[in-house]
Coordinates of C-alpha atoms (C1' of nucleotides) in Angstrom, one line a residue:
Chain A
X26 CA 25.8 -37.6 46.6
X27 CA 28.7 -37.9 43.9
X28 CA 29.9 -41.2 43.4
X29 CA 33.3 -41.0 42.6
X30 CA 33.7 -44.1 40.2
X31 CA 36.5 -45.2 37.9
X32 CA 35.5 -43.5 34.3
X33 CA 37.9 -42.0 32.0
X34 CA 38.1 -38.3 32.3
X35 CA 37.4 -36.7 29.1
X36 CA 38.4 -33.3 30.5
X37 CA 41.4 -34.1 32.7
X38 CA 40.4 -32.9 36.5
X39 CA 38.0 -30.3 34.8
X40 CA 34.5 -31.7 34.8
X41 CA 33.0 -31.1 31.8
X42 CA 30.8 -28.7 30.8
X43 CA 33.3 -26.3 31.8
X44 CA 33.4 -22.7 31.2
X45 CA 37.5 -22.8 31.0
X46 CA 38.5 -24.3 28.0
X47 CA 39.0 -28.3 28.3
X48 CA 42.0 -29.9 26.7
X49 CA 39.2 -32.1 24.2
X50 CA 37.2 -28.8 23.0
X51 CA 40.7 -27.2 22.6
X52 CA 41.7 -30.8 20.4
X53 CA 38.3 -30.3 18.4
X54 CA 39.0 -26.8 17.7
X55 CA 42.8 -27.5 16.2
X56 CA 41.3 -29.9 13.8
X57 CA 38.1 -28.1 13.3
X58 CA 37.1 -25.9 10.3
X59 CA 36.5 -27.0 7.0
X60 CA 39.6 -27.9 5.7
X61 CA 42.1 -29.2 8.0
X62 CA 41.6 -32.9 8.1
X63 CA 41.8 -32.5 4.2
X64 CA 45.3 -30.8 4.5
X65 CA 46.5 -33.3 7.0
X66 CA 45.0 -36.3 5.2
X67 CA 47.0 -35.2 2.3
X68 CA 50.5 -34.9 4.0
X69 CA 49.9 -38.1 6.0
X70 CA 49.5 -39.8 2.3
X71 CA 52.2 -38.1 0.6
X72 CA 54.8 -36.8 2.8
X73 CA 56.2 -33.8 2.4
X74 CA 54.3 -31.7 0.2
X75 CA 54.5 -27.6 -1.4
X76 CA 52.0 -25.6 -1.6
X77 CA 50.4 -25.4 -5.0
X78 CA 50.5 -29.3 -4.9
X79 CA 48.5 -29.2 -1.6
X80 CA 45.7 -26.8 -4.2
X81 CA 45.7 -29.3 -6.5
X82 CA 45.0 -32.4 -4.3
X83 CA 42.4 -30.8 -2.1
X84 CA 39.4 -30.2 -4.0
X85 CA 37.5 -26.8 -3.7
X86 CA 40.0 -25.4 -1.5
X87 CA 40.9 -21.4 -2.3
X88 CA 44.5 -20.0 -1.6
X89 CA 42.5 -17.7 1.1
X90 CA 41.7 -20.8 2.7
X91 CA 44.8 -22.6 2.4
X92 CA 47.4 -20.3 3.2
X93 CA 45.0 -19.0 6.3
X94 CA 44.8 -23.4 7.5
X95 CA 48.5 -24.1 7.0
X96 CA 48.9 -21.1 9.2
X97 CA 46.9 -21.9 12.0
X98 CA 47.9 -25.2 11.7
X99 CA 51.7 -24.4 11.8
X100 CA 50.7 -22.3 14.6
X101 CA 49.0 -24.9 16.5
X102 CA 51.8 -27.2 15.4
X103 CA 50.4 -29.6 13.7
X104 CA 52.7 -29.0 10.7
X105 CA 56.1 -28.1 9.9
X106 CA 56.8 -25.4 7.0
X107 CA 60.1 -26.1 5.2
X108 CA 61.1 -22.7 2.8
X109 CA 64.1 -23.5 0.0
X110 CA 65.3 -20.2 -0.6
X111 CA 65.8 -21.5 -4.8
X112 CA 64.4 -20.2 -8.2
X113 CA 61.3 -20.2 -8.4
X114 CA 61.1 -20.5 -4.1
X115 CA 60.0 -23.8 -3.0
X116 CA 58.1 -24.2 0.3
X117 CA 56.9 -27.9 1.9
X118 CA 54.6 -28.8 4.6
X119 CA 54.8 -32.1 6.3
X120 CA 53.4 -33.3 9.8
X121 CA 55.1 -33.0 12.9
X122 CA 55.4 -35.7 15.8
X123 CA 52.6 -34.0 17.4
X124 CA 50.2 -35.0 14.5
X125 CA 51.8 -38.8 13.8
X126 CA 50.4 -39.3 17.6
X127 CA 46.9 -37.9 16.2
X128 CA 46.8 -40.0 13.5
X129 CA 45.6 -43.2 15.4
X130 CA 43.1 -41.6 17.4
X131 CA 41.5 -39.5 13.9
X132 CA 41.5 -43.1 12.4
X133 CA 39.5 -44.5 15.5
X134 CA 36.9 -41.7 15.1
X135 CA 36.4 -43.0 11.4
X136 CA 35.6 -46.1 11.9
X137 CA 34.0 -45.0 15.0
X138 CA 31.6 -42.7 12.1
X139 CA 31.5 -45.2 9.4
X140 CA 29.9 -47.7 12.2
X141 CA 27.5 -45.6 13.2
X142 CA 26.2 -45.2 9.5
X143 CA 24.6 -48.5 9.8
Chain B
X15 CA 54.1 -44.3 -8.6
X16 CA 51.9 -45.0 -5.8
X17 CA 53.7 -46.8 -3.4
X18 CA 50.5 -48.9 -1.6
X19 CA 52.4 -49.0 2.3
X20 CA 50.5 -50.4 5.5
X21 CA 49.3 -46.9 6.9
X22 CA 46.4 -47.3 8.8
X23 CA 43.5 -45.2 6.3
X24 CA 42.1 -42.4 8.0
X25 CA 38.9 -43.0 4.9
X26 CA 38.5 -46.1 4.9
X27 CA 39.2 -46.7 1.1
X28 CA 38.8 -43.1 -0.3
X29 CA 41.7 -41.1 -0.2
X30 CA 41.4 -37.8 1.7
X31 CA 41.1 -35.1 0.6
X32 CA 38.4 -36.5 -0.9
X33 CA 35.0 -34.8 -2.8
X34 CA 32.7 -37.0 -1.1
X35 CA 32.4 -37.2 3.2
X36 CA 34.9 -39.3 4.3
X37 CA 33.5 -41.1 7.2
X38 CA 36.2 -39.2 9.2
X39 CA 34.8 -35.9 8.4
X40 CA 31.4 -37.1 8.9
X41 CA 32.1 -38.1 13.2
X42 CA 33.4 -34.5 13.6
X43 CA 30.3 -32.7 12.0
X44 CA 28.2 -34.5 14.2
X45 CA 30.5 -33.8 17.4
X46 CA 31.2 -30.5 16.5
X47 CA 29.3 -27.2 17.1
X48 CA 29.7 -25.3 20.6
X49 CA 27.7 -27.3 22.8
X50 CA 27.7 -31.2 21.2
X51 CA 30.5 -31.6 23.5
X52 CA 29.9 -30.5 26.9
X53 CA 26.5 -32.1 26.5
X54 CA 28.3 -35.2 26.0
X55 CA 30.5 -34.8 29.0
X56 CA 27.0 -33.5 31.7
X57 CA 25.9 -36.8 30.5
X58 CA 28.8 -39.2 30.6
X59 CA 29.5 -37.5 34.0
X60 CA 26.1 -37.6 35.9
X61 CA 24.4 -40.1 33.6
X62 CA 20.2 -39.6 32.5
X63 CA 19.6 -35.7 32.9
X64 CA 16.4 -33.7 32.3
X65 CA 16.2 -31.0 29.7
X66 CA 16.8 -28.0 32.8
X67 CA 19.4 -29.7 34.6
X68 CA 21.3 -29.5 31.6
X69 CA 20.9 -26.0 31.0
X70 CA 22.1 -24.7 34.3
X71 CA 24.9 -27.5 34.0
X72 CA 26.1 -26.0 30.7
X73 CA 27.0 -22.8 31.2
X74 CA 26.0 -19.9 28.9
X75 CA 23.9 -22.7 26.7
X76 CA 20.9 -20.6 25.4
X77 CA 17.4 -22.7 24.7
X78 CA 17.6 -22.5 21.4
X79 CA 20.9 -23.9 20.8
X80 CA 20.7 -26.8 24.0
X81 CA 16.9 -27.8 22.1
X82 CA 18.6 -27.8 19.0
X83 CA 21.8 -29.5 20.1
X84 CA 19.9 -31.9 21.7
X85 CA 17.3 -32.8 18.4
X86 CA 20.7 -33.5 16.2
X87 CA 22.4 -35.8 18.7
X88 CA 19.3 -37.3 19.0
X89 CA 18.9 -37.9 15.0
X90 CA 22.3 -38.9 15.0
X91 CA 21.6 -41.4 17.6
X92 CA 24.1 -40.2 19.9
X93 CA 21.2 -39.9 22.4
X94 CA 18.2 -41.0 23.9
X95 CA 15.3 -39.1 24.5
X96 CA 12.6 -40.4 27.1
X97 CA 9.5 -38.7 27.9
X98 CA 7.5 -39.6 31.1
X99 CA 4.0 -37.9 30.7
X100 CA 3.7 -36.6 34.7
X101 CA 3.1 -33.8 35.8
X102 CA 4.8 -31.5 35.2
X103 CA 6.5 -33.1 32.3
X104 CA 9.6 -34.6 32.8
X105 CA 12.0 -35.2 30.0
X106 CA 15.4 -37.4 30.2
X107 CA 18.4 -37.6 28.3
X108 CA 21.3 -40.2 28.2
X109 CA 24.2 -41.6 26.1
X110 CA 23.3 -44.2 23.9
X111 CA 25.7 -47.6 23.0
X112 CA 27.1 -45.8 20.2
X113 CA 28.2 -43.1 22.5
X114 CA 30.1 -45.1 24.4
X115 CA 32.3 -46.5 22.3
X116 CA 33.0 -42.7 21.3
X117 CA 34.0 -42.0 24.8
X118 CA 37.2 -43.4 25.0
X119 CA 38.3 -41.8 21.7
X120 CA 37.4 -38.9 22.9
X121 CA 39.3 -39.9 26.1
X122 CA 42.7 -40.3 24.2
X123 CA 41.8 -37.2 22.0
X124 CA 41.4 -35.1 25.4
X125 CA 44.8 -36.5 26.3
X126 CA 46.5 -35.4 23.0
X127 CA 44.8 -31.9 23.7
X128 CA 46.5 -31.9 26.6
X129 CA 50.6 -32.9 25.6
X130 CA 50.1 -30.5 23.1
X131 CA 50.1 -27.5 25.0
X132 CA 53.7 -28.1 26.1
Chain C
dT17 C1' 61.2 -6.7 -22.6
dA18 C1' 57.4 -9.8 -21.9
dT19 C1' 55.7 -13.8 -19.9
dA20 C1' 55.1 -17.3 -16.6
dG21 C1' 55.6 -19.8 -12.2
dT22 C1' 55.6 -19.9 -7.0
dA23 C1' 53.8 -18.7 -2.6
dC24 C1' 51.2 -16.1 -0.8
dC25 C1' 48.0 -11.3 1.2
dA26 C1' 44.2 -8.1 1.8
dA27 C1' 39.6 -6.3 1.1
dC28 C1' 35.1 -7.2 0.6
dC29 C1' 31.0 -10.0 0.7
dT30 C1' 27.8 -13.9 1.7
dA31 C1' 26.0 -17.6 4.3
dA32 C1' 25.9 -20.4 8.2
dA33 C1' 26.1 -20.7 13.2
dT34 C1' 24.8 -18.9 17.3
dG35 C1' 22.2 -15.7 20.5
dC36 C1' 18.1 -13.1 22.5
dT37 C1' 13.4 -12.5 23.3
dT38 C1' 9.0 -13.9 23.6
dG39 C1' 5.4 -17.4 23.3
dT40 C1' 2.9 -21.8 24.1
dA41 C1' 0.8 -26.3 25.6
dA42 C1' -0.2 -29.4 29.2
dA43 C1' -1.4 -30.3 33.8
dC44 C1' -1.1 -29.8 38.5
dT45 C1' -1.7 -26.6 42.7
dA46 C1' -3.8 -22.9 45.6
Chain D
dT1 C1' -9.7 -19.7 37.9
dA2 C1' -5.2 -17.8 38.1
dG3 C1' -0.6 -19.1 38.8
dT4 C1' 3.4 -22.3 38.3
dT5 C1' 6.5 -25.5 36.2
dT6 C1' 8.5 -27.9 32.3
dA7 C1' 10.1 -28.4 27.8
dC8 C1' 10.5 -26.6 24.2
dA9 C1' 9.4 -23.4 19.3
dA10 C1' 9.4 -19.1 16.3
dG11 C1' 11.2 -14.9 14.8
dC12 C1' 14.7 -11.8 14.4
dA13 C1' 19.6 -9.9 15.4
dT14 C1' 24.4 -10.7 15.6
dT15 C1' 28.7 -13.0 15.2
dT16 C1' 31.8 -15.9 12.8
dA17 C1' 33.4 -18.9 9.1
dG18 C1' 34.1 -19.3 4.6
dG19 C1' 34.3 -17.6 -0.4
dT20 C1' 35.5 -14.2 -4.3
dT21 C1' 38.3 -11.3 -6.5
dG22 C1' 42.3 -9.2 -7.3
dG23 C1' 47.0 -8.3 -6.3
dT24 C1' 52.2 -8.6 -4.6
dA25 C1' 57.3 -9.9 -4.7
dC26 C1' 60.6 -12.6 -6.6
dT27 C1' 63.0 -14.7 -10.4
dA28 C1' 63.8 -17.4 -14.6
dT29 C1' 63.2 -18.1 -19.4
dA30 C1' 62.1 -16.7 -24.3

DNA sequence: TATAGTACCAACCTAAATGCTTGTAAACTA
DNA sequence: TAGTTTACAAGCATTTAGGTTGGTACTATA
């Protein structure tokens, strides 16, 4: 009945829909919500960045919302949080090796969404 | 000031975190949701499926949310819809074109899911 | 002493996403 | 003619994500 043929696995051994959670939905959820590409767009740009600069450069974004996303995201780690124990106290984000691997693949999905515009 | 390197854009020409959709933002709102992606994956996996073999496929998928699902990946053209007026009805699903070129990012995606749980 | 800057936290509320239940149309089958 | 199957749709309830407001702790500078 199943053929098995050569196709990339998207869910590594687990066939997809699965009720355990797959490596890709796990992937989608790390980067999900609304404001995580913005945050990691921003430090891919500009390096190395504190906190009230990260408010400035993200449009919209509230310090509910950013200090909860950096969290997650450090958690997750996607990012790497830097504290400078000096006067006033200076804290940076920047990406992690983890996230310079993502990079690619998040700028394959763009153009993979700006094609499918047309 | 701005230093204009060789980094491969993640928006195409807008700088995230940008006010407008960034075409990267775009390709995860249309992938994203609860069930976009296991639908993908019944699909990819056992190829054209009908509207109640995808249901007991996808487990804990309610009708409102597979119908649903289903009537945004089809406006996004991320599937095909094919009625054949028998009886009863019979209704089938596949992957479009654009679909498949997604796969494969969603392949290496998967595989970045993965490393990063170690 | 007052003011300002930095990096957050917590409580509360709203809005969007998701879920549950029931209903329906069409056409065969007994 | 009643029952069955298929593919949904409508209405309402619940859960979760996101937003608003206000505040804290620390320290320097005027």
């Amino acid at each position: 009945m199943t053929i098995s043929e050569n196709k990339t696995s998207l869910c590594s051994g687990n066939i997809c829909p699965c009720q355990e959670k797959c490596p890709l939905s796990a992937a989608l959820e790390i980067i999900g919500g609304k404001w995580k590409i913005p945050i990691l767009c921003a430090l891919y740009n500009d390096g190395p960045t504190r906190y009230n600069a990260l408010r400035k450069k993200i449009k919209g974004v509230t310090n509910t919302m950013l200090a909860s996303s950096l969290k997650e995201l450090e958690a997750d780690g996607l990012i790497l949080r830097t504290q400078y124990n000096e006067m006033p106290l200076r804290v940076e984000y920047e990406l992690t090796k983890n996230t310079n691997r993502l990079i690619p693949i998040l700028g394959s999905l763009s153009a993979w969404g700006k094609d499918i515009k047309n």
